[in-house]
Coordinates of C-alpha atoms and ligand atoms in Angstrom, one line a residue:
X703 CA 44.0 -94.8 -17.6
X704 CA 47.5 -94.9 -16.1
X705 CA 47.4 -91.1 -15.8
X706 CA 43.9 -91.2 -14.3
X707 CA 44.4 -93.6 -11.4
X708 CA 45.9 -92.0 -8.3
X709 CA 46.1 -92.7 -4.6
X710 CA 42.8 -90.8 -4.3
X711 CA 40.8 -92.6 -7.0
X712 CA 37.6 -94.0 -5.6
X713 CA 36.3 -97.4 -6.6
X714 CA 32.8 -98.1 -8.0
X715 CA 32.0 -101.8 -8.4
X716 CA 29.6 -104.0 -10.5
X717 CA 28.8 -107.3 -8.8
X718 CA 27.1 -110.0 -10.7
X719 CA 27.7 -113.4 -12.3
X720 CA 28.2 -113.7 -15.3
X721 CA 29.2 -110.1 -15.9
X722 CA 32.3 -109.9 -18.2
X723 CA 30.1 -109.1 -21.2
X724 CA 28.7 -105.9 -19.5
X725 CA 28.9 -102.5 -21.2
X726 CA 28.6 -100.6 -17.9
X727 CA 32.4 -100.4 -17.1
X728 CA 33.0 -98.7 -20.5
X729 CA 30.0 -96.3 -20.1
X730 CA 31.0 -95.2 -16.6
X731 CA 34.7 -95.0 -17.1
X732 CA 34.3 -92.9 -20.3
X733 CA 32.0 -90.6 -18.4
X734 CA 34.5 -90.2 -15.5
X735 CA 37.3 -89.5 -17.9
X736 CA 35.2 -86.9 -19.8
X737 CA 34.3 -85.0 -16.7
X738 CA 37.7 -85.5 -15.0
X739 CA 36.2 -87.3 -12.0
X740 CA 38.5 -89.4 -9.9
X741 CA 36.6 -92.7 -9.9
X742 CA 37.2 -96.1 -11.5
X743 CA 34.4 -98.6 -12.3
X744 CA 35.3 -102.3 -12.3
X745 CA 33.2 -105.5 -12.7
X746 CA 33.6 -108.3 -10.2
X747 CA 32.3 -111.9 -10.6
X748 CA 30.2 -112.2 -7.4
X749 CA 27.3 -114.5 -7.0
X750 CA 25.0 -115.2 -3.9
X751 CA 27.7 -117.3 -2.2
X752 CA 30.2 -114.5 -2.0
X753 CA 27.8 -111.5 -1.8
X754 CA 27.8 -111.0 1.9
X755 CA 31.6 -111.0 2.1
X756 CA 31.7 -108.6 -0.9
X757 CA 29.4 -106.1 0.9
X758 CA 31.5 -106.4 4.1
X759 CA 34.5 -105.7 2.0
X760 CA 32.9 -102.6 0.4
X761 CA 32.2 -101.3 3.9
X762 CA 35.8 -102.0 5.1
X763 CA 37.4 -100.4 2.1
X764 CA 35.0 -97.4 2.0
X765 CA 34.0 -98.1 -1.6
X766 CA 31.8 -95.3 -2.8
X767 CA 29.2 -97.6 -4.4
X768 CA 28.3 -100.4 -6.8
X769 CA 25.9 -101.6 -9.4
X770 CA 24.3 -104.9 -8.7
X771 CA 23.0 -107.3 -11.3
X772 CA 21.7 -110.9 -11.4
X773 CA 21.8 -113.1 -9.4
X774 CA 22.3 -110.5 -6.6
X775 CA 19.6 -107.9 -7.3
X776 CA 16.9 -109.5 -5.2
X777 CA 19.2 -110.7 -2.4
X778 CA 21.6 -107.8 -1.6
X779 CA 19.0 -105.8 0.4
X780 CA 19.7 -108.2 3.3
X781 CA 23.2 -106.7 3.7
X782 CA 22.3 -103.0 3.3
X783 CA 21.3 -100.4 5.8
X784 CA 18.5 -98.6 3.9
X785 CA 16.4 -98.9 0.7
X786 CA 14.9 -96.2 -1.5
X787 CA 11.0 -96.4 -1.8
X788 CA 11.2 -97.8 -5.3
X789 CA 13.8 -100.5 -4.3
X790 CA 11.6 -101.4 -1.3
X791 CA 8.5 -101.8 -3.5
X792 CA 10.4 -103.7 -6.3
X793 CA 12.1 -106.0 -3.8
X794 CA 15.3 -105.4 -5.9
X795 CA 18.4 -103.2 -5.9
X796 CA 20.7 -102.4 -8.8
X797 CA 22.7 -99.5 -7.2
X798 CA 24.4 -99.2 -3.9
X799 CA 25.5 -95.8 -2.5
X800 CA 27.9 -95.7 0.4
X801 CA 27.5 -92.4 2.4
X802 CA 30.0 -92.4 5.2
X803 CA 29.4 -96.1 6.0
X804 CA 25.6 -96.1 5.5
X805 CA 24.8 -98.3 2.5
X806 CA 21.6 -97.5 0.7
X807 CA 20.1 -99.6 -2.1
X808 CA 18.4 -98.0 -5.0
X809 CA 16.8 -99.3 -8.2
X810 CA 17.5 -97.1 -11.2
X811 CA 16.0 -99.3 -14.1
X812 CA 12.6 -97.6 -13.8
X813 CA 14.1 -94.2 -13.3
X814 CA 16.1 -94.9 -16.5
X815 CA 13.0 -95.8 -18.4
X816 CA 11.1 -92.7 -17.3
X817 CA 14.1 -90.4 -18.0
X818 CA 14.5 -91.9 -21.5
X819 CA 10.9 -91.2 -22.3
X820 CA 11.4 -87.6 -21.2
X821 CA 14.6 -87.3 -23.2
X822 CA 12.6 -88.5 -26.3
X823 CA 9.9 -85.8 -25.6
X824 CA 7.3 -88.4 -24.4
X825 CA 5.1 -87.3 -21.5
X826 CA 3.2 -90.2 -20.0
X827 CA 2.5 -88.5 -16.6
X828 CA -1.3 -88.5 -15.9
X829 CA -1.9 -90.9 -18.8
X830 CA -2.6 -94.6 -19.3
X831 CA 0.1 -97.1 -20.2
X832 CA -0.3 -100.8 -21.1
X833 CA 2.8 -102.9 -20.4
X834 CA 3.8 -106.5 -20.8
X835 CA 6.1 -108.1 -18.3
X836 CA 6.5 -109.0 -14.6
X837 CA 10.3 -109.7 -14.4
X838 CA 13.0 -107.5 -12.9
X839 CA 12.9 -104.8 -15.5
X840 CA 9.1 -104.7 -15.9
X841 CA 8.6 -104.5 -12.1
X842 CA 11.0 -101.6 -11.8
X843 CA 9.3 -99.7 -14.7
X844 CA 5.8 -100.3 -13.3
X845 CA 6.7 -99.2 -9.8
X846 CA 8.6 -96.1 -11.0
X847 CA 5.8 -95.2 -13.5
X848 CA 3.2 -95.4 -10.7
X849 CA 5.4 -93.4 -8.3
X850 CA 6.0 -90.7 -10.9
X851 CA 2.3 -90.2 -11.7
X852 CA 1.2 -92.4 -14.6
X853 CA -2.5 -92.6 -13.9
X854 CA -3.4 -96.1 -15.0
X855 CA -1.3 -99.2 -15.7
X856 CA -2.7 -102.3 -17.5
X857 CA -0.2 -105.0 -16.9
X858 CA -0.1 -108.2 -19.0
X859 CA 2.0 -111.4 -18.5
X860 CA 1.9 -115.0 -19.4
X861 CA 0.9 -117.4 -16.6
X862 CA 4.4 -118.5 -15.8
X863 CA 6.5 -118.3 -12.7
X864 CA 6.4 -114.5 -12.8
X865 CA 2.6 -114.3 -12.4
X866 CA 2.7 -114.1 -8.6
X867 CA 5.3 -111.3 -8.7
X868 CA 2.9 -109.4 -11.1
X869 CA 0.1 -109.9 -8.6
X870 CA 2.3 -108.5 -5.8
X871 CA 3.4 -105.5 -8.0
X872 CA -0.3 -104.7 -8.7
X873 CA -1.1 -104.9 -5.0
X874 CA 1.9 -102.6 -4.1
X875 CA 0.9 -100.0 -6.7
X876 CA -2.7 -99.9 -5.7
X877 CA -2.0 -99.7 -2.0
X878 CA 1.0 -97.4 -2.1
X879 CA 0.5 -95.0 -5.0
X880 CA -2.2 -93.0 -6.7
X881 CA -2.0 -95.1 -9.9
X882 CA -4.7 -97.7 -10.7
X883 CA -3.1 -101.0 -11.8
X884 CA -4.8 -104.1 -13.2
X885 CA -3.3 -107.4 -14.2
X886 CA -4.4 -109.4 -17.2
X887 CA -3.4 -112.7 -18.8
X888 CA -1.4 -112.1 -22.0
X889 CA -3.3 -115.0 -23.7
X890 CA -6.5 -112.8 -23.6
X891 CA -5.7 -111.1 -26.8
X892 CA -9.1 -109.3 -27.1
X893 CA -8.5 -107.6 -23.8
X894 CA -4.9 -106.8 -24.8
X895 CA -6.2 -105.1 -28.0
X896 CA -8.9 -103.1 -26.0
X897 CA -6.4 -102.0 -23.3
X898 CA -3.8 -100.8 -26.0
X899 CA -6.6 -98.9 -27.8
X900 CA -7.3 -96.8 -24.7
X901 CA -3.6 -96.3 -23.9
X902 CA -1.3 -93.4 -24.7
X903 CA 1.8 -95.7 -24.6
X904 CA 2.5 -99.4 -25.0
X905 CA 5.7 -101.1 -23.6
X906 CA 7.2 -104.5 -24.0
X907 CA 9.2 -105.2 -20.9
X908 CA 9.9 -108.9 -21.6
X909 CA 12.7 -110.7 -23.5
X910 CA 10.3 -111.2 -26.4
X911 CA 12.1 -110.0 -29.6
X912 CA 15.6 -110.8 -28.4
X913 CA 17.5 -114.1 -28.6
X914 CA 16.2 -116.8 -28.4
X915 CA 12.9 -115.1 -29.3
X916 CA 14.5 -112.7 -31.9
X917 CA 12.1 -111.9 -34.8
X918 CA 9.0 -112.8 -32.7
X919 CA 6.3 -110.8 -31.1
X920 CA 3.1 -111.6 -29.2
X921 CA 1.3 -108.8 -31.0
X922 CA -0.8 -110.7 -33.6
X923 CA -1.0 -108.1 -36.3
X924 CA -0.9 -104.3 -37.1
X925 CA -4.5 -103.8 -36.1
X926 CA -3.4 -103.7 -32.4
X927 CA -1.5 -100.4 -33.1
X928 CA -2.7 -97.0 -34.3
X929 CA -0.5 -94.1 -35.6
X930 CA -1.0 -91.9 -32.4
X931 CA 0.2 -94.8 -30.1
X932 CA 3.7 -94.6 -28.7
X933 CA 5.4 -98.0 -28.7
X934 CA 8.4 -98.7 -26.5
X935 CA 10.5 -101.9 -26.4
X936 CA 13.1 -102.2 -23.6
X937 CA 15.0 -104.8 -25.6
X938 CA 18.1 -103.1 -27.1
X939 CA 19.7 -106.0 -29.0
X940 CA 18.5 -106.0 -31.7
X941 CA 17.9 -102.2 -31.8
X942 CA 14.7 -102.8 -33.8
X943 CA 12.6 -105.8 -32.7
X944 CA 9.8 -107.3 -34.8
X945 CA 7.3 -105.4 -32.6
X946 CA 9.0 -102.0 -33.2
X947 CA 9.2 -102.8 -36.9
X948 CA 5.5 -103.4 -37.0
X949 CA 4.8 -100.2 -35.0
X950 CA 6.9 -98.1 -37.4
X951 CA 5.0 -99.5 -40.3
X952 CA 1.8 -98.3 -38.7
X953 CA 3.3 -94.9 -38.2
X954 CA 3.8 -95.0 -34.4
X955 CA 6.5 -93.1 -32.6
X956 CA 8.8 -95.7 -31.2
X957 CA 11.7 -96.1 -28.7
X958 CA 14.1 -99.0 -28.1
X959 CA 15.8 -100.0 -24.8
X960 CA 19.1 -98.1 -25.4
X961 CA 17.8 -95.0 -23.8
X962 CA 16.7 -96.9 -20.7
X963 CA 20.1 -98.5 -20.4
X964 CA 21.9 -95.2 -20.7
X965 CA 19.7 -93.4 -18.2
X966 CA 19.6 -96.1 -15.6
X967 CA 23.4 -95.7 -15.6
X968 CA 23.2 -92.0 -15.6
X969 CA 20.9 -92.1 -12.5
X970 CA 23.5 -94.2 -10.6
X971 CA 26.4 -92.1 -11.9
X972 CA 24.8 -88.9 -10.4
X973 CA 24.1 -90.6 -7.1
X974 CA 27.8 -91.6 -6.7
X975 CA 29.4 -88.4 -8.1
X976 CA 26.8 -85.7 -7.6
X977 CA 27.3 -84.8 -11.2
X978 CA 25.0 -85.5 -14.2
X979 CA 26.4 -87.9 -16.8
X980 CA 27.3 -86.1 -20.0
X981 CA 24.4 -87.7 -21.9
X982 CA 24.9 -86.3 -25.4
X983 CA 28.6 -87.3 -25.3
X984 CA 27.7 -90.8 -24.1
X985 CA 25.1 -91.2 -26.9
X986 CA 27.9 -90.3 -29.4
X987 CA 30.6 -92.6 -28.2
X988 CA 28.3 -95.5 -27.4
X989 CA 26.5 -94.9 -30.8
X990 CA 23.1 -94.9 -29.1
X991 CA 20.1 -94.1 -31.3
X992 CA 16.6 -94.7 -30.2
Ligands
LIG1193 P1 13.2 -111.5 -16.3 O1 13.8 -112.9 -16.6 O2 13.3 -111.0 -14.9 O3 11.7 -111.4 -16.8 C1 11.3 -112.1 -18.0 C2 9.9 -111.6 -18.4 O4 9.6 -112.2 -19.7 C3 8.7 -112.2 -17.5 O5 7.7 -111.2 -17.4 C4 8.3 -113.4 -18.2 O6 6.9 -113.8 -17.9 C5 8.4 -112.9 -19.7 N1 8.4 -113.9 -20.7 C6 9.3 -114.9 -20.8 N2 9.0 -115.7 -21.9 C7 8.0 -115.1 -22.5 C8 7.2 -115.4 -23.7 N3 7.5 -116.4 -24.4 N4 6.2 -114.5 -24.0 C9 5.9 -113.5 -23.2 N5 6.6 -113.2 -22.1 C10 7.6 -114.0 -21.7 O7 14.0 -110.6 -17.3 P2 14.3 -109.0 -17.1 O8 15.6 -108.8 -16.4 O9 13.1 -108.3 -16.6 O10 14.5 -108.6 -18.6 C11 13.5 -108.6 -19.6 C12 14.0 -108.0 -20.9 O11 14.3 -106.6 -20.6 C13 15.3 -108.6 -21.5 O12 15.1 -108.6 -22.9 C14 16.4 -107.6 -21.1 O13 17.4 -107.6 -22.1 C15 15.6 -106.3 -21.1 N6 16.2 -105.3 -20.2 C16 16.5 -104.1 -20.7 C17 17.0 -103.1 -19.9 C18 17.4 -101.8 -20.5 O14 18.0 -101.0 -19.8 N7 16.9 -101.4 -21.7 C19 17.2 -103.4 -18.5 C20 16.9 -104.6 -18.0 C21 16.4 -105.6 -18.9

């Protein structure tokens, strides 16, 4: 690192709280080093109370860009100049790019999900997907899938505080894209079964299956899956959730959340540097298998 940092090195930030546990600094710095790019990626403990000053500082210091995580993802747009269409529709930003003083907010989670599918040889464009979730990750996936050309989305969620957000997402998709989206209550298991049966792909985009819900799934039994169905879980820790284990037993092609994590980073990396992330190298050093 000492050899890499010079007077010309450009800073990329990550602003969130808590954030010290993040694997993003390692991922981006390994990729910069591999490609010999003169950037350094550092995490900063920033919450809503210091967010505005941080963005002013980024402008003043001509920082090239930043990732943004909770609790700032749904607030930071107030301090930016422009938003990508997906960030606008999601109401969330996870990447900032500073082009000569113009700060644009992007959301790359959904792009990462779609790129991971493509990397795994899965083509969901023009097809139907059933997805569970209405939180930050789920919304980004649903919006990006609709923008990219998934023909139909059946969205399920429990009736918790995220329900209204799901209603808004469905309205946005139906008004602003060519995709047909419908929202269902996850407690209606007969409808869940029916919608999965007519889908090409099923995705869990909730925290079900990871701590504190590790070992659990809302899928009642194997009869909900068939061997031709593709089953995706965006949870990556554990790498194999109870739902993915069930899907594998049925014979489904499966994918965990590691690819989405890698490719959401890769999308941001390319926006900052103009260079594609060295994906196969990153898979090796981060021991990513999905
Ligand atoms: P969030 O808090 O914004 O959303 C939580 C979602 O889980 C909501 O839809 C909520 O209704 C649902 N939920 C909560 N308890 C539930 C239960 N008992 N049964 C069914 N649904 C329930 O969270 P988020 O940021 O959207 O993250 C969701 C999951 O996605 C987490 O496991 C996170 O680790 C994972 N994630 C993965 C990636 C990746 O790159 N692979 C990126 C972001 C998030």
